[in-house]
């Protein structure tokens, strides 16, 4: 987590441990928490500044899912590192590849609203912006001043 506010949100949503990667080597701290055993999956929405550490904390045959690049794109790296460090996998999912037909899209939308309606998924609205302030919303998002979903109100 990059701020105490975000750490508090993570704890409120069930995180047992929260590591501030801006002040701590999160890879070493994670491995220490786990007694040296790596994790099964890393979900990385940050990119450049966390990618190498994410690979470091994976267990053998672990997977890193790169879904965002808020700190910038990941620099080139030697793919052999994946093999040498435990047959690791990296994926960069694109929602369009998982929602290729109207039926797939409709099924996922139905699942989403079922989970929200049952309370299994909580949607956190972090901020509402008048449509005329869309540029400010984008700036806040790009500069990581937000949490939750942002809404533009017409």
mmCIF file with all atom_site columns, C-alpha atoms in Angstrom:
data_model
loop_
_atom_site.group_PDB
_atom_site.id
_atom_site.type_symbol
_atom_site.label_atom_id
_atom_site.label_alt_id
_atom_site.label_comp_id
_atom_site.label_asym_id
_atom_site.label_entity_id
_atom_site.label_seq_id
_atom_site.pdbx_PDB_ins_code
_atom_site.Cartn_x
_atom_site.Cartn_y
_atom_site.Cartn_z
_atom_site.occupancy
_atom_site.B_iso_or_equiv
_atom_site.pdbx_formal_charge
_atom_site.auth_seq_id
_atom_site.auth_comp_id
_atom_site.auth_asym_id
_atom_site.auth_atom_id
_atom_site.pdbx_PDB_model_num
ATOM 1   C CA . UNK A 1 1   ? 0.000   0.000   0.000   1.00 0.00 ? 1   UNK A CA 1
ATOM 2   C CA . UNK A 1 2   ? 1.222   3.459   -0.770  1.00 0.00 ? 2   UNK A CA 1
ATOM 3   C CA . UNK A 1 3   ? -0.741  5.417   1.875   1.00 0.00 ? 3   UNK A CA 1
ATOM 4   C CA . UNK A 1 4   ? -2.114  4.741   5.344   1.00 0.00 ? 4   UNK A CA 1
ATOM 5   C CA . UNK A 1 5   ? -5.635  5.428   4.016   1.00 0.00 ? 5   UNK A CA 1
ATOM 6   C CA . UNK A 1 6   ? -5.228  2.649   1.454   1.00 0.00 ? 6   UNK A CA 1
ATOM 7   C CA . UNK A 1 7   ? -3.754  0.341   4.112   1.00 0.00 ? 7   UNK A CA 1
ATOM 8   C CA . UNK A 1 8   ? -6.793  0.971   6.337   1.00 0.00 ? 8   UNK A CA 1
ATOM 9   C CA . UNK A 1 9   ? -9.109  0.114   3.443   1.00 0.00 ? 9   UNK A CA 1
ATOM 10  C CA . UNK A 1 10  ? -7.196  -3.117  2.816   1.00 0.00 ? 10  UNK A CA 1
ATOM 11  C CA . UNK A 1 11  ? -7.479  -4.075  6.507   1.00 0.00 ? 11  UNK A CA 1
ATOM 12  C CA . UNK A 1 12  ? -11.190 -3.240  6.550   1.00 0.00 ? 12  UNK A CA 1
ATOM 13  C CA . UNK A 1 13  ? -11.619 -5.567  3.584   1.00 0.00 ? 13  UNK A CA 1
ATOM 14  C CA . UNK A 1 14  ? -9.921  -8.500  5.312   1.00 0.00 ? 14  UNK A CA 1
ATOM 15  C CA . UNK A 1 15  ? -6.176  -8.121  4.759   1.00 0.00 ? 15  UNK A CA 1
ATOM 16  C CA . UNK A 1 16  ? -4.239  -9.791  7.558   1.00 0.00 ? 16  UNK A CA 1
ATOM 17  C CA . UNK A 1 17  ? -1.015  -7.970  6.712   1.00 0.00 ? 17  UNK A CA 1
ATOM 18  C CA . UNK A 1 18  ? -0.405  -4.721  4.860   1.00 0.00 ? 18  UNK A CA 1
ATOM 19  C CA . UNK A 1 19  ? 3.048   -3.694  3.626   1.00 0.00 ? 19  UNK A CA 1
ATOM 20  C CA . UNK A 1 20  ? 3.837   -0.131  2.528   1.00 0.00 ? 20  UNK A CA 1
ATOM 21  C CA . UNK A 1 21  ? 5.887   -0.773  -0.608  1.00 0.00 ? 21  UNK A CA 1
ATOM 22  C CA . UNK A 1 22  ? 6.909   2.892   -0.783  1.00 0.00 ? 22  UNK A CA 1
ATOM 23  C CA . UNK A 1 23  ? 8.944   2.616   2.441   1.00 0.00 ? 23  UNK A CA 1
ATOM 24  C CA . UNK A 1 24  ? 9.626   -1.129  2.780   1.00 0.00 ? 24  UNK A CA 1
ATOM 25  C CA . UNK A 1 25  ? 11.083  -3.818  0.529   1.00 0.00 ? 25  UNK A CA 1
ATOM 26  C CA . UNK A 1 26  ? 7.740   -5.569  0.151   1.00 0.00 ? 26  UNK A CA 1
ATOM 27  C CA . UNK A 1 27  ? 9.289   -8.712  -1.356  1.00 0.00 ? 27  UNK A CA 1
ATOM 28  C CA . UNK A 1 28  ? 11.588  -9.311  1.621   1.00 0.00 ? 28  UNK A CA 1
ATOM 29  C CA . UNK A 1 29  ? 8.809   -8.408  4.086   1.00 0.00 ? 29  UNK A CA 1
ATOM 30  C CA . UNK A 1 30  ? 6.393   -10.802 2.356   1.00 0.00 ? 30  UNK A CA 1
ATOM 31  C CA . UNK A 1 31  ? 8.859   -13.679 2.368   1.00 0.00 ? 31  UNK A CA 1
ATOM 32  C CA . UNK A 1 32  ? 9.614   -13.004 6.034   1.00 0.00 ? 32  UNK A CA 1
ATOM 33  C CA . UNK A 1 33  ? 5.891   -13.123 6.896   1.00 0.00 ? 33  UNK A CA 1
ATOM 34  C CA . UNK A 1 34  ? 5.575   -16.443 5.081   1.00 0.00 ? 34  UNK A CA 1
ATOM 35  C CA . UNK A 1 35  ? 8.686   -18.037 6.513   1.00 0.00 ? 35  UNK A CA 1
ATOM 36  C CA . UNK A 1 36  ? 10.365  -17.995 3.103   1.00 0.00 ? 36  UNK A CA 1
ATOM 37  C CA . UNK A 1 37  ? 7.541   -19.703 1.199   1.00 0.00 ? 37  UNK A CA 1
ATOM 38  C CA . UNK A 1 38  ? 6.380   -17.740 -1.802  1.00 0.00 ? 38  UNK A CA 1
ATOM 39  C CA . UNK A 1 39  ? 2.836   -16.875 -2.778  1.00 0.00 ? 39  UNK A CA 1
ATOM 40  C CA . UNK A 1 40  ? 0.723   -18.624 -5.406  1.00 0.00 ? 40  UNK A CA 1
ATOM 41  C CA . UNK A 1 41  ? -0.354  -15.478 -7.270  1.00 0.00 ? 41  UNK A CA 1
ATOM 42  C CA . UNK A 1 42  ? 0.658   -11.822 -7.370  1.00 0.00 ? 42  UNK A CA 1
ATOM 43  C CA . UNK A 1 43  ? -1.866  -9.327  -8.760  1.00 0.00 ? 43  UNK A CA 1
ATOM 44  C CA . UNK A 1 44  ? 0.165   -6.301  -9.822  1.00 0.00 ? 44  UNK A CA 1
ATOM 45  C CA . UNK A 1 45  ? -1.641  -3.099  -10.735 1.00 0.00 ? 45  UNK A CA 1
ATOM 46  C CA . UNK A 1 46  ? 1.456   -0.923  -10.273 1.00 0.00 ? 46  UNK A CA 1
ATOM 47  C CA . UNK A 1 47  ? 3.948   -2.209  -12.841 1.00 0.00 ? 47  UNK A CA 1
ATOM 48  C CA . UNK A 1 48  ? 7.451   -0.766  -13.093 1.00 0.00 ? 48  UNK A CA 1
ATOM 49  C CA . UNK A 1 49  ? 8.169   -0.237  -9.381  1.00 0.00 ? 49  UNK A CA 1
ATOM 50  C CA . UNK A 1 50  ? 6.718   -3.560  -8.123  1.00 0.00 ? 50  UNK A CA 1
ATOM 51  C CA . UNK A 1 51  ? 7.149   -6.085  -10.950 1.00 0.00 ? 51  UNK A CA 1
ATOM 52  C CA . UNK A 1 52  ? 10.604  -7.436  -9.981  1.00 0.00 ? 52  UNK A CA 1
ATOM 53  C CA . UNK A 1 53  ? 9.545   -7.785  -6.345  1.00 0.00 ? 53  UNK A CA 1
ATOM 54  C CA . UNK A 1 54  ? 6.360   -9.534  -7.426  1.00 0.00 ? 54  UNK A CA 1
ATOM 55  C CA . UNK A 1 55  ? 8.390   -12.132 -9.297  1.00 0.00 ? 55  UNK A CA 1
ATOM 56  C CA . UNK A 1 56  ? 10.669  -12.550 -6.268  1.00 0.00 ? 56  UNK A CA 1
ATOM 57  C CA . UNK A 1 57  ? 7.807   -13.510 -3.933  1.00 0.00 ? 57  UNK A CA 1
ATOM 58  C CA . UNK A 1 58  ? 6.267   -16.176 -6.185  1.00 0.00 ? 58  UNK A CA 1
ATOM 59  C CA . UNK A 1 59  ? 6.489   -19.828 -5.214  1.00 0.00 ? 59  UNK A CA 1
ATOM 60  C CA . UNK A 1 60  ? 7.541   -22.466 -7.736  1.00 0.00 ? 60  UNK A CA 1
ATOM 61  C CA . UNK A 1 61  ? 5.005   -22.464 -10.600 1.00 0.00 ? 61  UNK A CA 1
ATOM 62  C CA . UNK A 1 62  ? 3.479   -19.236 -9.282  1.00 0.00 ? 62  UNK A CA 1
ATOM 63  C CA . UNK A 1 63  ? 1.792   -16.663 -11.503 1.00 0.00 ? 63  UNK A CA 1
ATOM 64  C CA . UNK A 1 64  ? 2.068   -12.898 -11.700 1.00 0.00 ? 64  UNK A CA 1
ATOM 65  C CA . UNK A 1 65  ? -0.997  -11.167 -13.156 1.00 0.00 ? 65  UNK A CA 1
ATOM 66  C CA . UNK A 1 66  ? -0.037  -7.720  -14.464 1.00 0.00 ? 66  UNK A CA 1
ATOM 67  C CA . UNK A 1 67  ? -3.250  -5.712  -14.815 1.00 0.00 ? 67  UNK A CA 1
ATOM 68  C CA . UNK A 1 68  ? -2.084  -2.133  -14.410 1.00 0.00 ? 68  UNK A CA 1
ATOM 69  C CA . UNK A 1 69  ? 0.865   0.159   -14.930 1.00 0.00 ? 69  UNK A CA 1
ATOM 70  C CA . UNK A 1 70  ? 0.328   3.039   -12.521 1.00 0.00 ? 70  UNK A CA 1
ATOM 71  C CA . UNK A 1 71  ? 4.091   3.478   -12.001 1.00 0.00 ? 71  UNK A CA 1
ATOM 72  C CA . UNK A 1 72  ? 4.852   2.958   -15.675 1.00 0.00 ? 72  UNK A CA 1
ATOM 73  C CA . UNK A 1 73  ? 5.515   0.060   -18.019 1.00 0.00 ? 73  UNK A CA 1
ATOM 74  C CA . UNK A 1 74  ? 7.634   -2.886  -16.917 1.00 0.00 ? 74  UNK A CA 1
ATOM 75  C CA . UNK A 1 75  ? 11.130  -2.659  -18.379 1.00 0.00 ? 75  UNK A CA 1
ATOM 76  C CA . UNK A 1 76  ? 12.304  -5.493  -20.634 1.00 0.00 ? 76  UNK A CA 1
ATOM 77  C CA . UNK A 1 77  ? 13.574  -8.547  -18.767 1.00 0.00 ? 77  UNK A CA 1
ATOM 78  C CA . UNK A 1 78  ? 15.092  -11.901 -19.646 1.00 0.00 ? 78  UNK A CA 1
ATOM 79  C CA . UNK A 1 79  ? 12.282  -14.448 -20.000 1.00 0.00 ? 79  UNK A CA 1
ATOM 80  C CA . UNK A 1 80  ? 14.711  -17.165 -18.892 1.00 0.00 ? 80  UNK A CA 1
ATOM 81  C CA . UNK A 1 81  ? 14.379  -15.706 -15.379 1.00 0.00 ? 81  UNK A CA 1
ATOM 82  C CA . UNK A 1 82  ? 10.896  -17.250 -15.259 1.00 0.00 ? 82  UNK A CA 1
ATOM 83  C CA . UNK A 1 83  ? 12.349  -20.711 -15.808 1.00 0.00 ? 83  UNK A CA 1
ATOM 84  C CA . UNK A 1 84  ? 15.378  -20.228 -13.582 1.00 0.00 ? 84  UNK A CA 1
ATOM 85  C CA . UNK A 1 85  ? 13.280  -18.993 -10.645 1.00 0.00 ? 85  UNK A CA 1
ATOM 86  C CA . UNK A 1 86  ? 10.767  -21.831 -10.499 1.00 0.00 ? 86  UNK A CA 1
ATOM 87  C CA . UNK A 1 87  ? 8.852   -22.152 -13.768 1.00 0.00 ? 87  UNK A CA 1
ATOM 88  C CA . UNK A 1 88  ? 6.986   -18.903 -13.145 1.00 0.00 ? 88  UNK A CA 1
ATOM 89  C CA . UNK A 1 89  ? 4.203   -17.540 -15.340 1.00 0.00 ? 89  UNK A CA 1
ATOM 90  C CA . UNK A 1 90  ? 3.306   -13.949 -16.169 1.00 0.00 ? 90  UNK A CA 1
ATOM 91  C CA . UNK A 1 91  ? 0.069   -12.885 -17.814 1.00 0.00 ? 91  UNK A CA 1
ATOM 92  C CA . UNK A 1 92  ? -1.350  -9.546  -18.857 1.00 0.00 ? 92  UNK A CA 1
ATOM 93  C CA . UNK A 1 93  ? -5.080  -10.096 -19.195 1.00 0.00 ? 93  UNK A CA 1
ATOM 94  C CA . UNK A 1 94  ? -7.170  -7.897  -21.449 1.00 0.00 ? 94  UNK A CA 1
ATOM 95  C CA . UNK A 1 95  ? -10.885 -7.933  -20.581 1.00 0.00 ? 95  UNK A CA 1
ATOM 96  C CA . UNK A 1 96  ? -11.788 -7.912  -24.274 1.00 0.00 ? 96  UNK A CA 1
ATOM 97  C CA . UNK A 1 97  ? -10.144 -11.305 -24.679 1.00 0.00 ? 97  UNK A CA 1
ATOM 98  C CA . UNK A 1 98  ? -12.331 -12.758 -21.922 1.00 0.00 ? 98  UNK A CA 1
ATOM 99  C CA . UNK A 1 99  ? -15.555 -11.133 -23.119 1.00 0.00 ? 99  UNK A CA 1
ATOM 100 C CA . UNK A 1 100 ? -15.432 -11.978 -26.806 1.00 0.00 ? 100 UNK A CA 1
ATOM 101 C CA . UNK A 1 101 ? -19.114 -12.588 -27.416 1.00 0.00 ? 101 UNK A CA 1
ATOM 102 C CA . UNK A 1 102 ? -22.362 -11.000 -26.255 1.00 0.00 ? 102 UNK A CA 1
ATOM 103 C CA . UNK A 1 103 ? -23.108 -14.229 -24.351 1.00 0.00 ? 103 UNK A CA 1
ATOM 104 C CA . UNK A 1 104 ? -19.816 -14.101 -22.431 1.00 0.00 ? 104 UNK A CA 1
ATOM 105 C CA . UNK A 1 105 ? -20.302 -10.423 -21.656 1.00 0.00 ? 105 UNK A CA 1
ATOM 106 C CA . UNK A 1 106 ? -23.917 -10.934 -20.566 1.00 0.00 ? 106 UNK A CA 1
ATOM 107 C CA . UNK A 1 107 ? -22.933 -13.856 -18.339 1.00 0.00 ? 107 UNK A CA 1
ATOM 108 C CA . UNK A 1 108 ? -20.242 -11.823 -16.603 1.00 0.00 ? 108 UNK A CA 1
ATOM 109 C CA . UNK A 1 109 ? -22.599 -8.864  -16.121 1.00 0.00 ? 109 UNK A CA 1
ATOM 110 C CA . UNK A 1 110 ? -25.202 -11.215 -14.636 1.00 0.00 ? 110 UNK A CA 1
ATOM 111 C CA . UNK A 1 111 ? -22.557 -12.683 -12.285 1.00 0.00 ? 111 UNK A CA 1
ATOM 112 C CA . UNK A 1 112 ? -21.431 -9.217  -11.258 1.00 0.00 ? 112 UNK A CA 1
ATOM 113 C CA . UNK A 1 113 ? -24.904 -7.967  -10.378 1.00 0.00 ? 113 UNK A CA 1
ATOM 114 C CA . UNK A 1 114 ? -25.730 -11.240 -8.612  1.00 0.00 ? 114 UNK A CA 1
ATOM 115 C CA . UNK A 1 115 ? -22.657 -10.840 -6.384  1.00 0.00 ? 115 UNK A CA 1
ATOM 116 C CA . UNK A 1 116 ? -23.431 -7.178  -5.679  1.00 0.00 ? 116 UNK A CA 1
ATOM 117 C CA . UNK A 1 117 ? -27.098 -7.978  -4.950  1.00 0.00 ? 117 UNK A CA 1
ATOM 118 C CA . UNK A 1 118 ? -26.213 -10.814 -2.564  1.00 0.00 ? 118 UNK A CA 1
ATOM 119 C CA . UNK A 1 119 ? -23.602 -8.755  -0.733  1.00 0.00 ? 119 UNK A CA 1
ATOM 120 C CA . UNK A 1 120 ? -20.758 -11.075 -1.811  1.00 0.00 ? 120 UNK A CA 1
ATOM 121 C CA . UNK A 1 121 ? -19.169 -8.123  -3.632  1.00 0.00 ? 121 UNK A CA 1
ATOM 122 C CA . UNK A 1 122 ? -19.127 -4.600  -2.264  1.00 0.00 ? 122 UNK A CA 1
ATOM 123 C CA . UNK A 1 123 ? -18.562 -1.731  -4.668  1.00 0.00 ? 123 UNK A CA 1
ATOM 124 C CA . UNK A 1 124 ? -16.705 1.115   -2.978  1.00 0.00 ? 124 UNK A CA 1
ATOM 125 C CA . UNK A 1 125 ? -17.459 4.489   -4.582  1.00 0.00 ? 125 UNK A CA 1
ATOM 126 C CA . UNK A 1 126 ? -14.383 6.571   -3.807  1.00 0.00 ? 126 UNK A CA 1
ATOM 127 C CA . UNK A 1 127 ? -15.472 9.851   -5.355  1.00 0.00 ? 127 UNK A CA 1
ATOM 128 C CA . UNK A 1 128 ? -18.040 11.536  -7.563  1.00 0.00 ? 128 UNK A CA 1
ATOM 129 C CA . UNK A 1 129 ? -17.047 14.246  -10.031 1.00 0.00 ? 129 UNK A CA 1
ATOM 130 C CA . UNK A 1 130 ? -19.244 16.492  -12.158 1.00 0.00 ? 130 UNK A CA 1
ATOM 131 C CA . UNK A 1 131 ? -18.708 15.592  -15.813 1.00 0.00 ? 131 UNK A CA 1
ATOM 132 C CA . UNK A 1 132 ? -17.236 19.055  -16.327 1.00 0.00 ? 132 UNK A CA 1
ATOM 133 C CA . UNK A 1 133 ? -14.415 17.991  -13.940 1.00 0.00 ? 133 UNK A CA 1
ATOM 134 C CA . UNK A 1 134 ? -13.465 14.828  -15.839 1.00 0.00 ? 134 UNK A CA 1
ATOM 135 C CA . UNK A 1 135 ? -9.928  16.140  -16.301 1.00 0.00 ? 135 UNK A CA 1
ATOM 136 C CA . UNK A 1 136 ? -9.544  16.475  -12.509 1.00 0.00 ? 136 UNK A CA 1
ATOM 137 C CA . UNK A 1 137 ? -10.871 12.937  -12.031 1.00 0.00 ? 137 UNK A CA 1
ATOM 138 C CA . UNK A 1 138 ? -8.326  11.609  -14.529 1.00 0.00 ? 138 UNK A CA 1
ATOM 139 C CA . UNK A 1 139 ? -5.534  13.577  -12.859 1.00 0.00 ? 139 UNK A CA 1
ATOM 140 C CA . UNK A 1 140 ? -6.512  12.244  -9.417  1.00 0.00 ? 140 UNK A CA 1
ATOM 141 C CA . UNK A 1 141 ? -6.595  8.704   -10.787 1.00 0.00 ? 141 UNK A CA 1
ATOM 142 C CA . UNK A 1 142 ? -3.279  8.999   -12.626 1.00 0.00 ? 142 UNK A CA 1
ATOM 143 C CA . UNK A 1 143 ? -1.581  10.473  -9.568  1.00 0.00 ? 143 UNK A CA 1
ATOM 144 C CA . UNK A 1 144 ? -2.927  7.759   -7.251  1.00 0.00 ? 144 UNK A CA 1
ATOM 145 C CA . UNK A 1 145 ? -4.989  10.104  -5.063  1.00 0.00 ? 145 UNK A CA 1
ATOM 146 C CA . UNK A 1 146 ? -8.044  7.851   -5.269  1.00 0.00 ? 146 UNK A CA 1
ATOM 147 C CA . UNK A 1 147 ? -9.497  4.719   -3.761  1.00 0.00 ? 147 UNK A CA 1
ATOM 148 C CA . UNK A 1 148 ? -12.505 2.788   -4.984  1.00 0.00 ? 148 UNK A CA 1
ATOM 149 C CA . UNK A 1 149 ? -14.481 3.552   -8.105  1.00 0.00 ? 149 UNK A CA 1
ATOM 150 C CA . UNK A 1 150 ? -14.779 7.052   -9.526  1.00 0.00 ? 150 UNK A CA 1
ATOM 151 C CA . UNK A 1 151 ? -18.070 8.256   -10.965 1.00 0.00 ? 151 UNK A CA 1
ATOM 152 C CA . UNK A 1 152 ? -18.560 11.056  -13.471 1.00 0.00 ? 152 UNK A CA 1
ATOM 153 C CA . UNK A 1 153 ? -21.972 12.644  -12.932 1.00 0.00 ? 153 UNK A CA 1
ATOM 154 C CA . UNK A 1 154 ? -23.617 14.307  -15.982 1.00 0.00 ? 154 UNK A CA 1
#
